[in-house]
CSV table of C-alpha atoms and ligand atoms in Angstrom, one decimal:
chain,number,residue,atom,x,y,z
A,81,UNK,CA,20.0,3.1,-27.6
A,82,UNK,CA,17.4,4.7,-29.4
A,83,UNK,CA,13.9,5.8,-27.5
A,84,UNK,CA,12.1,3.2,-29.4
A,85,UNK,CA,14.5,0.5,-28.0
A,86,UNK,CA,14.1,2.0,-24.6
A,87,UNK,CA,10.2,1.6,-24.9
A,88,UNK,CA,10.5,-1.8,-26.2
A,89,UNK,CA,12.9,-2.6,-23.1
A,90,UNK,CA,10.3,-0.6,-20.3
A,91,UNK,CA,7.6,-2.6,-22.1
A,92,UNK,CA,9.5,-5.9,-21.8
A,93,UNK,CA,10.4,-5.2,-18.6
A,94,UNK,CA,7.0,-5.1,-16.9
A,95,UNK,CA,5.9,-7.8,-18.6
A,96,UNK,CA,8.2,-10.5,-17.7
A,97,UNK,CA,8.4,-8.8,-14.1
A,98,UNK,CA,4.6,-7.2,-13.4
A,99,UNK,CA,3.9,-5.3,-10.9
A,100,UNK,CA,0.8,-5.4,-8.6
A,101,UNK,CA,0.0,-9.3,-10.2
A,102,UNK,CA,-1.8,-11.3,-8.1
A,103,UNK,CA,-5.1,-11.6,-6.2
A,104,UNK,CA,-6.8,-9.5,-3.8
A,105,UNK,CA,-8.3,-9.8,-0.8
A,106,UNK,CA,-10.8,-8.2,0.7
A,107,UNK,CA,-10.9,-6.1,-2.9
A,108,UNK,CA,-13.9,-3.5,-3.1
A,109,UNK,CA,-14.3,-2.7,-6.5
A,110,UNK,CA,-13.7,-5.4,-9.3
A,111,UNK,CA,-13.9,-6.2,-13.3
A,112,UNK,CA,-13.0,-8.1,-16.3
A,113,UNK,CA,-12.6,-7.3,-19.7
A,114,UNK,CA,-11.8,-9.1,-22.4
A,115,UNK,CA,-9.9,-7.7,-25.7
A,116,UNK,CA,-11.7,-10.2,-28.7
A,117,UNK,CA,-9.8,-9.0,-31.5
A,118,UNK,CA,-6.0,-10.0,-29.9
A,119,UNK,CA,-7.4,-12.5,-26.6
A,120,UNK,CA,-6.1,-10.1,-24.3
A,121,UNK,CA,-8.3,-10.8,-21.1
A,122,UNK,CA,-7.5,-8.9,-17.5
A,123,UNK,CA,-9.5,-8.5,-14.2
A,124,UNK,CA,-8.6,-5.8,-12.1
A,125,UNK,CA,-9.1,-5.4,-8.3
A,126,UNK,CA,-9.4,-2.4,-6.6
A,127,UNK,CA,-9.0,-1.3,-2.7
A,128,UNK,CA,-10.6,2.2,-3.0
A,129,UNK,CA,-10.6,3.7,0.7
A,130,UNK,CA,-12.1,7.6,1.4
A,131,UNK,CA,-11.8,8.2,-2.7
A,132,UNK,CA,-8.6,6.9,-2.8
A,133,UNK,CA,-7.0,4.0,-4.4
A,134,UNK,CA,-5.1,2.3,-1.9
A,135,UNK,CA,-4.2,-1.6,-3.5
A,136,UNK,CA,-4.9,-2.6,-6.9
A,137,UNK,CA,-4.2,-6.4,-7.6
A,138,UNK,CA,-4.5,-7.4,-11.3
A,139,UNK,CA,-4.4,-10.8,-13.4
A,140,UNK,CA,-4.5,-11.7,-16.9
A,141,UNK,CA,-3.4,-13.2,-20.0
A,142,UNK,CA,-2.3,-12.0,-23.7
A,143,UNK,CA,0.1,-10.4,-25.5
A,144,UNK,CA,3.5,-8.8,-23.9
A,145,UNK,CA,1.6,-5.1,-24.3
A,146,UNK,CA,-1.5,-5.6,-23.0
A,147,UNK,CA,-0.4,-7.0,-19.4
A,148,UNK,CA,3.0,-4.5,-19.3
A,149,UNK,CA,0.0,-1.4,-19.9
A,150,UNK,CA,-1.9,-3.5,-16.8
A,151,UNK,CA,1.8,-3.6,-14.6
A,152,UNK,CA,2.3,0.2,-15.8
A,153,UNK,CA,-0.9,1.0,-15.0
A,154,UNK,CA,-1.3,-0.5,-11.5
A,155,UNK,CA,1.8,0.6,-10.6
A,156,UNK,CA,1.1,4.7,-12.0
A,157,UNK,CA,-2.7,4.6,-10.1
A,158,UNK,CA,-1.7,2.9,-6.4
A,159,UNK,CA,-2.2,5.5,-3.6
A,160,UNK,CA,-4.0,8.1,-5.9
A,161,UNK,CA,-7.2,9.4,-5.5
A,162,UNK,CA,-10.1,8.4,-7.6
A,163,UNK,CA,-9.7,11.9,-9.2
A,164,UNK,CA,-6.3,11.5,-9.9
A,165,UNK,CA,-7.1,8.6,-11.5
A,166,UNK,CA,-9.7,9.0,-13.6
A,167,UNK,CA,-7.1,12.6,-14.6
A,168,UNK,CA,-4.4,9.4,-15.5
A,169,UNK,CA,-6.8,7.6,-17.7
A,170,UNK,CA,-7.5,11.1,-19.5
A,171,UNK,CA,-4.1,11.4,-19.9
A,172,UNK,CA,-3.3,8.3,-21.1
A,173,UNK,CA,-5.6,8.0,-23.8
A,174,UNK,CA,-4.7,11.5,-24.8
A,175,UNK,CA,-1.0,10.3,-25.0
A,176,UNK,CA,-2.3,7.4,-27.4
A,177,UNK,CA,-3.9,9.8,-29.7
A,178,UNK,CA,-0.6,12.0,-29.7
A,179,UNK,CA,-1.8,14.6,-27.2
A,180,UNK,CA,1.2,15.1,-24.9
A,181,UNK,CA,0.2,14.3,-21.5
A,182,UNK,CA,0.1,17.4,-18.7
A,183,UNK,CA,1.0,15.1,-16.3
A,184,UNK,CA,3.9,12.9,-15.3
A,185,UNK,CA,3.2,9.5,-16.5
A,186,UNK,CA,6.6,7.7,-15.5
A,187,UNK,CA,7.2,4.3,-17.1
A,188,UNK,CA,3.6,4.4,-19.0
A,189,UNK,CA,5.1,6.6,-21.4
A,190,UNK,CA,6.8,4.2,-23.1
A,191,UNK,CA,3.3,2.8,-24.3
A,192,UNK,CA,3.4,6.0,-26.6
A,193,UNK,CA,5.2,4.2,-29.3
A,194,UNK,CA,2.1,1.8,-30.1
A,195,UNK,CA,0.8,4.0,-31.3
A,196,UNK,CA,2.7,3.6,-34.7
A,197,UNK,CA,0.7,0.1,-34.2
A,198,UNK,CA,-3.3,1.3,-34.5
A,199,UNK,CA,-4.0,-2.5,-34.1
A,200,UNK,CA,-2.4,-2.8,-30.7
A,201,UNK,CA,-3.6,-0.1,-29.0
A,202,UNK,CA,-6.7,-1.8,-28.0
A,203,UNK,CA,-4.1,-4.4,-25.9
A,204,UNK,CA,-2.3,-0.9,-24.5
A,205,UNK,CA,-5.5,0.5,-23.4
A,206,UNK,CA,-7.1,-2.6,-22.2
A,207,UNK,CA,-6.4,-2.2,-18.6
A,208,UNK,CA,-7.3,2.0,-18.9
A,209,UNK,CA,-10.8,1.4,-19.9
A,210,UNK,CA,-11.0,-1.4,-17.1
A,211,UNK,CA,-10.0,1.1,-14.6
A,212,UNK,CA,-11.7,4.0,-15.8
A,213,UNK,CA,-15.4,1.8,-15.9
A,214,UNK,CA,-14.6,1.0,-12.2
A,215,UNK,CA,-14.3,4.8,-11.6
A,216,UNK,CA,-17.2,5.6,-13.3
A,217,UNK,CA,-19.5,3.1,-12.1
A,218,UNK,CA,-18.5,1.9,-8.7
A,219,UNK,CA,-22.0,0.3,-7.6
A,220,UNK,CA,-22.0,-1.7,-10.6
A,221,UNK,CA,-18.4,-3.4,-10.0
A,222,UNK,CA,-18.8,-3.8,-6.7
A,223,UNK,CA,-16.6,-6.9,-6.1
A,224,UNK,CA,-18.1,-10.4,-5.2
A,225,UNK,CA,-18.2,-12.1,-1.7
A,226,UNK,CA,-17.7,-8.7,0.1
A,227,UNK,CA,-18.5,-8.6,3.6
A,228,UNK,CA,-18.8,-12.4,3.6
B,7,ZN,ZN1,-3.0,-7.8,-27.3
């Protein structure tokens, strides 16, 4: 099996069995972000607890890469702290310009082979920017209904 077919299979993998798909409750942080130019759409939820991320709950629709990079990447942030997080989102947009990541990045790696694909790696990095706005802007994703 060649490394290409083993991305192809990782990538299948998560997206006929995501990880992490489904509503939240009681999510703090939320957004949604759409990706025009394929119809990839995705709205993450995020549990962030004393600057870490403790559940991530994610839904969406479009193509097979853009919700396997959503599976992968709810699956790689769960757990970590907002610092480590925003450091994962770094790295993985690094990895997509051919920068080898400095950290392990377990079954997202296998997202490395889009880039051979310049038009898809808007769907691969889809969920990433969704994530990292979260980060960056907390107060203005604040999720919906909180508290109620
Ligand atoms: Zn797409």
């Amino acid at each position: 099996m060649s490394l290409d077919d083993l991305y192809r299979e990782v990538i299948l993998n998560h997206y006929r069995h995501p990880k992490n798909r489904r509503s939240m409750e009681g999510a703090n942080l939320s957004i949604e972000v759409a990706n025009p130019l394929c119809g990839d759409e995705i709205r993450l939820d995020l549990m962030v607890e004393d600057g870490r991320v403790s559940d991530v709950a994610w839904s969406g629709r479009g193509c097979s890469i853009s919700q396997a990079s959503a599976s992968m990447m709810s699956e790689a942030v769960k757990g970590q702290t907002v610092e480590e997080a925003v450091q994962l989102v770094k790295a993985f947009r690094g990895m997509m310009r051919g920068v080898e990541p400095e950290i392990e990045m377990g079954d997202v790696e296998a997202l490395r082979g889009v880039q051979k694909f310049p038009v898809r790696i808007k769907c691969a990095v889809l969920a990433w920017d969704a994530l990292d706005q979260v980060l960056a802007e907390p107060a203005a994703h604040q999720a919906e209904g909180r508290g109620s």
